């Protein structure tokens, strides 16, 4: 119950981690099934239809329901601590954001059980995604599930923008913000601008499918290429929403474990902003073959290539952070170090793809599959692993097991390169992507086999990670404040795990890497900006959970409104939109309750602080 | 400009090695790394240039990383604090400017080829005009200047430019012959895409659909068959010849009734399915049942007996035929060969 009502950012972070982890497993199982099917030519492990559902759900799940929430988990767990805040700006919204994400994801995944999974690819191009060509409820689950989950992301983005702008500790100017905070700040801004686009797109798609609108139905004057634009105006920034936090994590980890400040901090900040900005200008590079004409293709080619410049700045700054440092090798730093070459390889193939005339060959081939997995898995997932090992003690009070961690790193790292490196060549040799099978004797067989074996290895790495979590959870909570000894930022000044109110006294920041700076000055602690006083805390609330359940029910209600049911009563409920309306009533009821009842929260008094501080 | 050539010259040895390595990859009739026509060749040049440059970048990063990892690891007993370097404007400018120079080298040919590949030959009298129409899950090729239509196998002369206008009748597909040219999407009518290519070497090239288009997307293969001009003219003549129906009148009647409602042979039949004229000497039945592996007749029989089994989601129904009819029609179609290709 405590977990259903919590509005504490640290607990919400853990919820995000659990839910994201769960979806990550589902997405991973889907990936393994795909790779089993493609292990050899002309296998019959799954049917063509199931295969299309698997790739669609794998992509959608991984992007929206797995890596995104794990990013949110780290954002929630760490950002307020890094900026010396007691919570996020809107704790209630934070909880609402989590629950809408969770129920959106649940709705989407229930499609496996009721009504057929979506099968039009994670991009859901029209008209393949229309009722005419995809006549199960699959794409409805996609559009409604993502719509509900998207609310959560948007709320989270806004929340973190406000939190970072308003709630930094005294003295923490923008140019003293830790790099992870910067990255999350830009990411949140991207979410703010990109998610409305997909929201609109999904609404239009839903209208087409459920109410017979014709936004994309060609026969009735709709436009199929329009969907591509809407999707990618969101979809391209989305990949930067994913990768920027990983950049932030790497910056923290690399500088902590080499005991040096980040090389070229201000150029890092500038590069991050620039990447965020350019991320919006390049969506049409996903559409070079759609026939936009040479002028558009040339301009989008050039704009895309430009992103390589700030990205290159980041890479070299990381290398020169290591230069002259004292590097400790542990699982977290191994993942960060593994990130650098892997991401560089993903980045350079990105530049290759940016050249439109050559992209005519790469597009929609396995080359692209290799490229984006190098960026998303080799970049983002490596970054997330690195961040999880790094901040795990701060989140749970326990340091993850190093031995198991290293096994995870090596199996995952080797498995990853085995899986995806050969796919570059598969693509160049003419293998299209999203194929459920291929004919023998085309030169594809060996590489596909290698690729599948690599995928199994990555699976092993993930399982070892889960074992690690279990083993660690069984040990006592004894991590010190600063388990890495060389922590540089504010989160390491408070106990692990952080107490409910984070900071007994708001810290005073006197420079970049506030904690490190004090340590170097011989101080044990960061000075406080205020006297010990009573701390205001927000009250827990079940309303966010209820509101999300309402949306979840409404989603089902709308989806099945036109179906026929064996049971007359159930049919009556659905066909008259009673279920849909009931769901909306619950949601709006929640909003209403939230607005009428004033809740002033509660306080932790200084006397209580004393014993709590000791205990935690 | 000086600068650019200098860099290119330095890259040349790498490119040469690379070309050797890459060209060992894949089938000549399928791989983008073994281009068989001018467009694919230019695309391959661009690929080599970019891969070469990118390898240089990757190698530099790897070397620095390896050096750093070995040289700057923390040694036991090391307690002094490393110097907290703020950054270096000189270095940062270097790694801003060098990538920009590299990109300029890549941008120049990119822009050049973007415009070159976008040229429109659809009004050119000397080019062969073909309207490509994609269907779930087959390709239709219409030669308006000759009044003929085929399915699954695009026959072209080696001597001329081929100018394509592409559309789809259902969902989006993408037309791709890796060894001849990159892909281009087929959008619905009104959003026609144009493309041209040449295939100067006679031969058969494998083509694929590259845009997810439903269950049998993976099986939406087709062939491009480049023949010399004389053969091409012969082919056109034979395609225009009147239909040859099965000799056995009963079989002919069954064929007309049950197959020609959708398919055409010669001047007879419908347009819902691929034109079957000369299917006996095509490379494959339904694009994926290859005739050099299994006899045409057997492939035809398998296909007609259960299209869904060969291509899940296929729009061709399972037609009720007696065993004799199935055998007879398969045999007839297997023997429906055009003479233009006999010398092969
Ligand atoms: C017994 C009569 C039929 C015969 C012998 C026959 C034969 C064939 C053959 C040989 C192909 C492959 C063509 C190629 O590879 O170029 C094919 C494909 C096709 N046929 Fe038929 N067909 C028959 C009936 C029909 C009917 C009645 C329809 C329409 C309702 C139809 C619709 C199609 C379609 C849409 C395809 C393309 C399938 C794909 O590639 O996905 N066929 N047929
Ligand atoms: Cu297709």
PDB file of N, CA and C in Angstrom, chain A residues 49 52 128 133 218 225 228 259 261 264 267 289-291 294 305 316-317 320 322-327 341 348 351-352 355 357 360-364 428-429 433-435 441-442 486 488 516, chain B residues 27 30 32 43 46-47 51 54 62 67-69 72 74 80-82 84-86 92 95 103 110 114 170-172 176 178 182-183 185 187 191 193 206 208 210-212 214-215 217-218:
ATOM      1  N   UNK A  49       3.115 -13.981 -38.981  1.00  0.00           N
ATOM      2  CA  UNK A  49       2.307 -13.024 -38.238  1.00  0.00           C
ATOM      3  C   UNK A  49       2.885 -12.804 -36.837  1.00  0.00           C
ATOM      4  N   UNK A  52       5.982 -10.681 -36.945  1.00  0.00           N
ATOM      5  CA  UNK A  52       5.737  -9.246 -37.069  1.00  0.00           C
ATOM      6  C   UNK A  52       5.267  -8.657 -35.746  1.00  0.00           C
ATOM      7  N   UNK A 128      -0.416   0.407 -43.473  1.00  0.00           N
ATOM      8  CA  UNK A 128      -0.310  -0.937 -42.904  1.00  0.00           C
ATOM      9  C   UNK A 128      -0.966  -0.988 -41.524  1.00  0.00           C
ATOM     10  N   UNK A 133      -5.619  -3.102 -43.147  1.00  0.00           N
ATOM     11  CA  UNK A 133      -4.500  -4.036 -43.279  1.00  0.00           C
ATOM     12  C   UNK A 133      -4.042  -4.632 -41.958  1.00  0.00           C
ATOM     13  N   UNK A 218      -5.766   6.738 -47.509  1.00  0.00           N
ATOM     14  CA  UNK A 218      -5.527   7.366 -48.807  1.00  0.00           C
ATOM     15  C   UNK A 218      -6.800   7.427 -49.643  1.00  0.00           C
ATOM     16  N   UNK A 225       2.219   9.628 -46.068  1.00  0.00           N
ATOM     17  CA  UNK A 225       3.545  10.162 -45.756  1.00  0.00           C
ATOM     18  C   UNK A 225       3.454  11.133 -44.576  1.00  0.00           C
ATOM     19  N   UNK A 228       4.418   9.528 -41.487  1.00  0.00           N
ATOM     20  CA  UNK A 228       5.865   9.391 -41.354  1.00  0.00           C
ATOM     21  C   UNK A 228       6.472  10.666 -40.764  1.00  0.00           C
ATOM     22  N   UNK A 259      39.183  10.078 -10.915  1.00  0.00           N
ATOM     23  CA  UNK A 259      39.507  11.080  -9.896  1.00  0.00           C
ATOM     24  C   UNK A 259      39.869  12.418 -10.508  1.00  0.00           C
ATOM     25  N   UNK A 261      38.268  16.084 -12.584  1.00  0.00           N
ATOM     26  CA  UNK A 261      37.061  16.788 -13.010  1.00  0.00           C
ATOM     27  C   UNK A 261      36.862  16.562 -14.514  1.00  0.00           C
ATOM     28  N   UNK A 264      36.854  19.904 -20.068  1.00  0.00           N
ATOM     29  CA  UNK A 264      36.051  20.763 -20.936  1.00  0.00           C
ATOM     30  C   UNK A 264      34.579  20.833 -20.557  1.00  0.00           C
ATOM     31  N   UNK A 267      32.357  23.135 -22.616  1.00  0.00           N
ATOM     32  CA  UNK A 267      32.096  22.690 -23.993  1.00  0.00           C
ATOM     33  C   UNK A 267      31.170  21.467 -23.975  1.00  0.00           C
ATOM     34  N   UNK A 289      14.224   7.739 -48.499  1.00  0.00           N
ATOM     35  CA  UNK A 289      13.712   6.969 -49.634  1.00  0.00           C
ATOM     36  C   UNK A 289      12.233   7.213 -49.874  1.00  0.00           C
ATOM     37  N   UNK A 290      11.632   8.114 -49.099  1.00  0.00           N
ATOM     38  CA  UNK A 290      10.198   8.346 -49.264  1.00  0.00           C
ATOM     39  C   UNK A 290       9.908   9.256 -50.449  1.00  0.00           C
ATOM     40  N   UNK A 291      10.963   9.854 -51.015  1.00  0.00           N
ATOM     41  CA  UNK A 291      10.761  10.699 -52.180  1.00  0.00           C
ATOM     42  C   UNK A 291      10.476  12.142 -51.821  1.00  0.00           C
ATOM     43  N   UNK A 294      15.403  16.088 -54.019  1.00  0.00           N
ATOM     44  CA  UNK A 294      16.836  16.246 -53.769  1.00  0.00           C
ATOM     45  C   UNK A 294      17.168  17.384 -52.820  1.00  0.00           C
ATOM     46  N   UNK A 305      24.653  15.247 -40.519  1.00  0.00           N
ATOM     47  CA  UNK A 305      26.097  15.067 -40.326  1.00  0.00           C
ATOM     48  C   UNK A 305      26.624  16.022 -39.262  1.00  0.00           C
ATOM     49  N   UNK A 316      35.887  13.107 -27.229  1.00  0.00           N
ATOM     50  CA  UNK A 316      37.272  13.464 -26.918  1.00  0.00           C
ATOM     51  C   UNK A 316      37.393  14.052 -25.524  1.00  0.00           C
ATOM     52  N   UNK A 317      36.371  14.757 -25.063  1.00  0.00           N
ATOM     53  CA  UNK A 317      36.434  15.273 -23.696  1.00  0.00           C
ATOM     54  C   UNK A 317      36.471  14.134 -22.684  1.00  0.00           C
ATOM     55  N   UNK A 320      39.904  12.709 -22.655  1.00  0.00           N
ATOM     56  CA  UNK A 320      40.890  13.551 -21.970  1.00  0.00           C
ATOM     57  C   UNK A 320      40.551  13.751 -20.503  1.00  0.00           C
ATOM     58  N   UNK A 322      39.948  11.025 -18.822  1.00  0.00           N
ATOM     59  CA  UNK A 322      40.718   9.864 -18.373  1.00  0.00           C
ATOM     60  C   UNK A 322      42.219  10.161 -18.384  1.00  0.00           C
ATOM     61  N   UNK A 323      42.624  10.947 -19.351  1.00  0.00           N
ATOM     62  CA  UNK A 323      44.046  11.258 -19.561  1.00  0.00           C
ATOM     63  C   UNK A 323      44.609  11.948 -18.308  1.00  0.00           C
ATOM     64  N   UNK A 324      45.655  11.366 -17.758  1.00  0.00           N
ATOM     65  CA  UNK A 324      46.264  11.989 -16.583  1.00  0.00           C
ATOM     66  C   UNK A 324      45.543  11.669 -15.292  1.00  0.00           C
ATOM     67  N   UNK A 325      44.496  10.838 -15.375  1.00  0.00           N
ATOM     68  CA  UNK A 325      43.776  10.484 -14.153  1.00  0.00           C
ATOM     69  C   UNK A 325      44.306   9.200 -13.543  1.00  0.00           C
ATOM     70  N   UNK A 326      43.576   8.708 -12.537  1.00  0.00           N
ATOM     71  CA  UNK A 326      43.923   7.419 -11.924  1.00  0.00           C
ATOM     72  C   UNK A 326      42.698   6.539 -12.003  1.00  0.00           C
ATOM     73  N   UNK A 327      42.666   5.724 -13.019  1.00  0.00           N
ATOM     74  CA  UNK A 327      41.426   5.025 -13.337  1.00  0.00           C
ATOM     75  C   UNK A 327      41.266   3.746 -12.519  1.00  0.00           C
ATOM     76  N   UNK A 341      34.058   3.170 -27.031  1.00  0.00           N
ATOM     77  CA  UNK A 341      34.291   2.669 -28.398  1.00  0.00           C
ATOM     78  C   UNK A 341      33.003   2.210 -29.072  1.00  0.00           C
ATOM     79  N   UNK A 348      29.690   6.621 -35.942  1.00  0.00           N
ATOM     80  CA  UNK A 348      30.242   6.753 -37.299  1.00  0.00           C
ATOM     81  C   UNK A 348      29.310   6.114 -38.329  1.00  0.00           C
ATOM     82  N   UNK A 351      26.908   8.711 -39.260  1.00  0.00           N
ATOM     83  CA  UNK A 351      27.362   9.650 -40.285  1.00  0.00           C
ATOM     84  C   UNK A 351      27.236   9.012 -41.667  1.00  0.00           C
ATOM     85  N   UNK A 352      27.562   7.730 -41.746  1.00  0.00           N
ATOM     86  CA  UNK A 352      27.422   7.050 -43.047  1.00  0.00           C
ATOM     87  C   UNK A 352      25.969   7.087 -43.511  1.00  0.00           C
ATOM     88  N   UNK A 355      24.435  10.255 -45.261  1.00  0.00           N
ATOM     89  CA  UNK A 355      24.668  10.580 -46.658  1.00  0.00           C
ATOM     90  C   UNK A 355      23.551   9.966 -47.504  1.00  0.00           C
ATOM     91  N   UNK A 357      22.453   9.623 -50.620  1.00  0.00           N
ATOM     92  CA  UNK A 357      22.551   8.686 -51.747  1.00  0.00           C
ATOM     93  C   UNK A 357      23.037   7.310 -51.311  1.00  0.00           C
ATOM     94  N   UNK A 360      20.242   5.294 -49.525  1.00  0.00           N
ATOM     95  CA  UNK A 360      19.314   4.531 -50.381  1.00  0.00           C
ATOM     96  C   UNK A 360      19.654   3.046 -50.290  1.00  0.00           C
ATOM     97  N   UNK A 361      20.928   2.742 -50.104  1.00  0.00           N
ATOM     98  CA  UNK A 361      21.319   1.342 -49.941  1.00  0.00           C
ATOM     99  C   UNK A 361      21.116   0.846 -48.509  1.00  0.00           C
ATOM    100  N   UNK A 362      21.505   1.667 -47.509  1.00  0.00           N
ATOM    101  CA  UNK A 362      21.439   1.168 -46.139  1.00  0.00           C
ATOM    102  C   UNK A 362      20.019   1.071 -45.597  1.00  0.00           C
ATOM    103  N   UNK A 363      19.190   2.030 -46.002  1.00  0.00           N
ATOM    104  CA  UNK A 363      17.890   2.198 -45.355  1.00  0.00           C
ATOM    105  C   UNK A 363      17.103   0.891 -45.276  1.00  0.00           C
ATOM    106  N   UNK A 364      16.460   0.684 -44.130  1.00  0.00           N
ATOM    107  CA  UNK A 364      15.616  -0.492 -43.931  1.00  0.00           C
ATOM    108  C   UNK A 364      16.332  -1.817 -44.210  1.00  0.00           C
ATOM    109  N   UNK A 428      24.652  -4.782 -45.751  1.00  0.00           N
ATOM    110  CA  UNK A 428      25.339  -4.404 -46.977  1.00  0.00           C
ATOM    111  C   UNK A 428      25.227  -5.503 -48.030  1.00  0.00           C
ATOM    112  N   UNK A 429      25.073  -6.733 -47.561  1.00  0.00           N
ATOM    113  CA  UNK A 429      24.967  -7.841 -48.514  1.00  0.00           C
ATOM    114  C   UNK A 429      23.539  -8.053 -48.997  1.00  0.00           C
ATOM    115  N   UNK A 433      15.547  -5.473 -43.432  1.00  0.00           N
ATOM    116  CA  UNK A 433      15.191  -5.655 -42.026  1.00  0.00           C
ATOM    117  C   UNK A 433      13.734  -6.093 -41.930  1.00  0.00           C
ATOM    118  N   UNK A 434      13.332  -6.542 -40.758  1.00  0.00           N
ATOM    119  CA  UNK A 434      11.975  -6.960 -40.458  1.00  0.00           C
ATOM    120  C   UNK A 434      11.506  -8.134 -41.318  1.00  0.00           C
ATOM    121  N   UNK A 435      12.431  -9.018 -41.681  1.00  0.00           N
ATOM    122  CA  UNK A 435      12.038 -10.194 -42.445  1.00  0.00           C
ATOM    123  C   UNK A 435      11.922 -11.381 -41.495  1.00  0.00           C
ATOM    124  N   UNK A 441      21.515 -19.824 -49.157  1.00  0.00           N
ATOM    125  CA  UNK A 441      22.460 -19.531 -50.247  1.00  0.00           C
ATOM    126  C   UNK A 441      22.518 -18.070 -50.657  1.00  0.00           C
ATOM    127  N   UNK A 442      22.172 -17.186 -49.758  1.00  0.00           N
ATOM    128  CA  UNK A 442      22.327 -15.769 -50.111  1.00  0.00           C
ATOM    129  C   UNK A 442      23.513 -15.175 -49.373  1.00  0.00           C
ATOM    130  N   UNK A 486      35.592   8.596  -3.924  1.00  0.00           N
ATOM    131  CA  UNK A 486      35.924   9.777  -4.712  1.00  0.00           C
ATOM    132  C   UNK A 486      34.696  10.485  -5.271  1.00  0.00           C
ATOM    133  N   UNK A 488      31.966  13.072  -6.191  1.00  0.00           N
ATOM    134  CA  UNK A 488      32.238  14.492  -6.403  1.00  0.00           C
ATOM    135  C   UNK A 488      31.021  15.366  -6.186  1.00  0.00           C
ATOM    136  N   UNK A 516      33.490  17.351  -3.853  1.00  0.00           N
ATOM    137  CA  UNK A 516      34.926  17.196  -4.111  1.00  0.00           C
ATOM    138  C   UNK A 516      35.675  18.454  -3.689  1.00  0.00           C
TER     139      UNK A 516
ATOM    140  N   UNK B  27      26.783 -12.208 -52.559  1.00  0.00           N
ATOM    141  CA  UNK B  27      26.596 -12.636 -53.944  1.00  0.00           C
ATOM    142  C   UNK B  27      26.660 -11.447 -54.879  1.00  0.00           C
ATOM    143  N   UNK B  30      23.434  -9.704 -55.635  1.00  0.00           N
ATOM    144  CA  UNK B  30      22.600  -9.270 -54.520  1.00  0.00           C
ATOM    145  C   UNK B  30      23.279  -8.224 -53.642  1.00  0.00           C
ATOM    146  N   UNK B  32      25.318  -5.097 -52.077  1.00  0.00           N
ATOM    147  CA  UNK B  32      25.635  -3.706 -52.425  1.00  0.00           C
ATOM    148  C   UNK B  32      27.141  -3.533 -52.562  1.00  0.00           C
ATOM    149  N   UNK B  43      27.178   4.681 -55.446  1.00  0.00           N
ATOM    150  CA  UNK B  43      26.816   4.519 -54.043  1.00  0.00           C
ATOM    151  C   UNK B  43      27.911   3.770 -53.288  1.00  0.00           C
ATOM    152  N   UNK B  46      30.726   6.087 -52.492  1.00  0.00           N
ATOM    153  CA  UNK B  46      30.381   6.899 -51.336  1.00  0.00           C
ATOM    154  C   UNK B  46      30.530   6.092 -50.047  1.00  0.00           C
ATOM    155  N   UNK B  47      30.108   4.841 -50.129  1.00  0.00           N
ATOM    156  CA  UNK B  47      30.234   3.980 -48.962  1.00  0.00           C
ATOM    157  C   UNK B  47      31.700   3.800 -48.589  1.00  0.00           C
ATOM    158  N   UNK B  51      33.167   4.887 -45.156  1.00  0.00           N
ATOM    159  CA  UNK B  51      33.692   3.844 -44.266  1.00  0.00           C
ATOM    160  C   UNK B  51      35.169   4.103 -43.995  1.00  0.00           C
ATOM    161  N   UNK B  54      35.549   6.874 -41.571  1.00  0.00           N
ATOM    162  CA  UNK B  54      35.058   6.494 -40.258  1.00  0.00           C
ATOM    163  C   UNK B  54      36.011   5.518 -39.574  1.00  0.00           C
ATOM    164  N   UNK B  62      40.174   4.565 -30.652  1.00  0.00           N
ATOM    165  CA  UNK B  62      40.601   3.328 -29.991  1.00  0.00           C
ATOM    166  C   UNK B  62      42.024   3.441 -29.466  1.00  0.00           C
ATOM    167  N   UNK B  67      45.625   3.675 -25.017  1.00  0.00           N
ATOM    168  CA  UNK B  67      46.758   4.314 -24.340  1.00  0.00           C
ATOM    169  C   UNK B  67      46.363   4.768 -22.935  1.00  0.00           C
ATOM    170  N   UNK B  68      45.215   5.429 -22.857  1.00  0.00           N
ATOM    171  CA  UNK B  68      44.757   5.966 -21.584  1.00  0.00           C
ATOM    172  C   UNK B  68      44.516   4.844 -20.582  1.00  0.00           C
ATOM    173  N   UNK B  69      43.915   3.772 -21.066  1.00  0.00           N
ATOM    174  CA  UNK B  69      43.573   2.676 -20.158  1.00  0.00           C
ATOM    175  C   UNK B  69      44.823   2.022 -19.583  1.00  0.00           C
ATOM    176  N   UNK B  72      47.049   5.243 -17.618  1.00  0.00           N
ATOM    177  CA  UNK B  72      46.489   5.996 -16.494  1.00  0.00           C
ATOM    178  C   UNK B  72      45.617   5.168 -15.569  1.00  0.00           C
ATOM    179  N   UNK B  74      44.816   3.248 -12.124  1.00  0.00           N
ATOM    180  CA  UNK B  74      45.246   3.582 -10.776  1.00  0.00           C
ATOM    181  C   UNK B  74      46.102   2.450 -10.226  1.00  0.00           C
ATOM    182  N   UNK B  80      48.123  10.355  -4.240  1.00  0.00           N
ATOM    183  CA  UNK B  80      48.107  11.787  -4.547  1.00  0.00           C
ATOM    184  C   UNK B  80      46.972  12.088  -5.517  1.00  0.00           C
ATOM    185  N   UNK B  81      46.463  13.294  -5.403  1.00  0.00           N
ATOM    186  CA  UNK B  81      45.307  13.659  -6.235  1.00  0.00           C
ATOM    187  C   UNK B  81      45.794  14.090  -7.613  1.00  0.00           C
ATOM    188  N   UNK B  82      45.219  13.518  -8.677  1.00  0.00           N
ATOM    189  CA  UNK B  82      45.658  13.944 -10.017  1.00  0.00           C
ATOM    190  C   UNK B  82      45.308  15.409 -10.267  1.00  0.00           C
ATOM    191  N   UNK B  84      43.615  18.520 -11.503  1.00  0.00           N
ATOM    192  CA  UNK B  84      42.245  18.725 -11.982  1.00  0.00           C
ATOM    193  C   UNK B  84      42.264  19.695 -13.165  1.00  0.00           C
ATOM    194  N   UNK B  85      42.400  19.132 -14.358  1.00  0.00           N
ATOM    195  CA  UNK B  85      42.533  19.983 -15.538  1.00  0.00           C
ATOM    196  C   UNK B  85      41.165  20.509 -15.944  1.00  0.00           C
ATOM    197  N   UNK B  86      41.117  21.762 -16.257  1.00  0.00           N
ATOM    198  CA  UNK B  86      39.819  22.343 -16.591  1.00  0.00           C
ATOM    199  C   UNK B  86      39.395  22.026 -18.012  1.00  0.00           C
ATOM    200  N   UNK B  92      40.232  21.491 -27.737  1.00  0.00           N
ATOM    201  CA  UNK B  92      38.797  21.436 -28.060  1.00  0.00           C
ATOM    202  C   UNK B  92      38.527  22.006 -29.444  1.00  0.00           C
ATOM    203  N   UNK B  95      39.443  19.275 -32.011  1.00  0.00           N
ATOM    204  CA  UNK B  95      38.468  18.236 -32.296  1.00  0.00           C
ATOM    205  C   UNK B  95      37.082  18.757 -32.642  1.00  0.00           C
ATOM    206  N   UNK B 103      33.675  16.147 -42.542  1.00  0.00           N
ATOM    207  CA  UNK B 103      32.292  16.186 -43.032  1.00  0.00           C
ATOM    208  C   UNK B 103      32.207  16.896 -44.370  1.00  0.00           C
ATOM    209  N   UNK B 110      28.162  13.763 -51.543  1.00  0.00           N
ATOM    210  CA  UNK B 110      26.791  13.464 -51.142  1.00  0.00           C
ATOM    211  C   UNK B 110      25.807  14.346 -51.898  1.00  0.00           C
ATOM    212  N   UNK B 114      23.099  13.260 -54.688  1.00  0.00           N
ATOM    213  CA  UNK B 114      21.671  13.445 -54.394  1.00  0.00           C
ATOM    214  C   UNK B 114      20.987  14.007 -55.631  1.00  0.00           C
ATOM    215  N   UNK B 170      -1.661  -0.827 -52.282  1.00  0.00           N
ATOM    216  CA  UNK B 170      -2.146  -1.077 -50.921  1.00  0.00           C
ATOM    217  C   UNK B 170      -1.272  -0.352 -49.890  1.00  0.00           C
ATOM    218  N   UNK B 171      -0.390  -1.090 -49.217  1.00  0.00           N
ATOM    219  CA  UNK B 171       0.422  -0.434 -48.194  1.00  0.00           C
ATOM    220  C   UNK B 171       1.744   0.020 -48.807  1.00  0.00           C
ATOM    221  N   UNK B 172       2.584   0.681 -48.005  1.00  0.00           N
ATOM    222  CA  UNK B 172       3.876   1.118 -48.512  1.00  0.00           C
ATOM    223  C   UNK B 172       4.802  -0.083 -48.684  1.00  0.00           C
ATOM    224  N   UNK B 176      13.938  -2.408 -54.112  1.00  0.00           N
ATOM    225  CA  UNK B 176      15.385  -2.423 -53.839  1.00  0.00           C
ATOM    226  C   UNK B 176      16.088  -3.530 -54.614  1.00  0.00           C
ATOM    227  N   UNK B 178      19.811  -4.342 -54.630  1.00  0.00           N
ATOM    228  CA  UNK B 178      21.075  -3.886 -54.029  1.00  0.00           C
ATOM    229  C   UNK B 178      22.251  -3.782 -55.006  1.00  0.00           C
ATOM    230  N   UNK B 182      20.000   1.731 -55.049  1.00  0.00           N
ATOM    231  CA  UNK B 182      19.379   1.754 -53.728  1.00  0.00           C
ATOM    232  C   UNK B 182      17.881   1.703 -53.832  1.00  0.00           C
ATOM    233  N   UNK B 183      17.239   1.765 -52.677  1.00  0.00           N
ATOM    234  CA  UNK B 183      15.791   1.567 -52.694  1.00  0.00           C
ATOM    235  C   UNK B 183      15.027   2.871 -52.821  1.00  0.00           C
ATOM    236  N   UNK B 185      10.807   4.126 -51.998  1.00  0.00           N
ATOM    237  CA  UNK B 185       9.500   3.675 -51.512  1.00  0.00           C
ATOM    238  C   UNK B 185       8.449   3.763 -52.600  1.00  0.00           C
ATOM    239  N   UNK B 187       4.813   4.831 -52.857  1.00  0.00           N
ATOM    240  CA  UNK B 187       3.736   5.507 -52.149  1.00  0.00           C
ATOM    241  C   UNK B 187       2.442   5.334 -52.925  1.00  0.00           C
ATOM    242  N   UNK B 191       1.356  10.284 -55.274  1.00  0.00           N
ATOM    243  CA  UNK B 191       2.602  10.556 -54.590  1.00  0.00           C
ATOM    244  C   UNK B 191       3.677   9.685 -55.251  1.00  0.00           C
ATOM    245  N   UNK B 193       6.809   8.164 -56.980  1.00  0.00           N
ATOM    246  CA  UNK B 193       8.252   8.359 -56.945  1.00  0.00           C
ATOM    247  C   UNK B 193       8.872   7.965 -58.276  1.00  0.00           C
ATOM    248  N   UNK B 206      18.908  -9.928 -57.999  1.00  0.00           N
ATOM    249  CA  UNK B 206      17.848 -10.160 -57.017  1.00  0.00           C
ATOM    250  C   UNK B 206      17.348  -8.845 -56.435  1.00  0.00           C
ATOM    251  N   UNK B 208      14.470  -6.954 -53.631  1.00  0.00           N
ATOM    252  CA  UNK B 208      13.755  -7.215 -52.380  1.00  0.00           C
ATOM    253  C   UNK B 208      12.775  -6.078 -52.097  1.00  0.00           C
ATOM    254  N   UNK B 210      11.739  -3.635 -49.214  1.00  0.00           N
ATOM    255  CA  UNK B 210      12.475  -3.209 -48.020  1.00  0.00           C
ATOM    256  C   UNK B 210      11.614  -2.474 -47.007  1.00  0.00           C
ATOM    257  N   UNK B 211      10.318  -2.432 -47.208  1.00  0.00           N
ATOM    258  CA  UNK B 211       9.477  -1.750 -46.222  1.00  0.00           C
ATOM    259  C   UNK B 211       8.457  -2.743 -45.695  1.00  0.00           C
ATOM    260  N   UNK B 212       8.402  -2.874 -44.373  1.00  0.00           N
ATOM    261  CA  UNK B 212       7.475  -3.838 -43.773  1.00  0.00           C
ATOM    262  C   UNK B 212       6.077  -3.644 -44.356  1.00  0.00           C
ATOM    263  N   UNK B 214       3.529  -6.330 -44.196  1.00  0.00           N
ATOM    264  CA  UNK B 214       2.593  -7.366 -43.797  1.00  0.00           C
ATOM    265  C   UNK B 214       3.304  -8.691 -43.646  1.00  0.00           C
ATOM    266  N   UNK B 215       2.522  -9.751 -43.566  1.00  0.00           N
ATOM    267  CA  UNK B 215       3.093 -11.045 -43.205  1.00  0.00           C
ATOM    268  C   UNK B 215       4.210 -11.495 -44.127  1.00  0.00           C
ATOM    269  N   UNK B 217       6.153  -9.913 -46.108  1.00  0.00           N
ATOM    270  CA  UNK B 217       7.148  -8.912 -46.495  1.00  0.00           C
ATOM    271  C   UNK B 217       8.494  -9.567 -46.841  1.00  0.00           C
ATOM    272  N   UNK B 218       8.882 -10.559 -46.044  1.00  0.00           N
ATOM    273  CA  UNK B 218      10.174 -11.205 -46.248  1.00  0.00           C
ATOM    274  C   UNK B 218      10.242 -11.945 -47.578  1.00  0.00           C
TER     275      UNK B 218
END
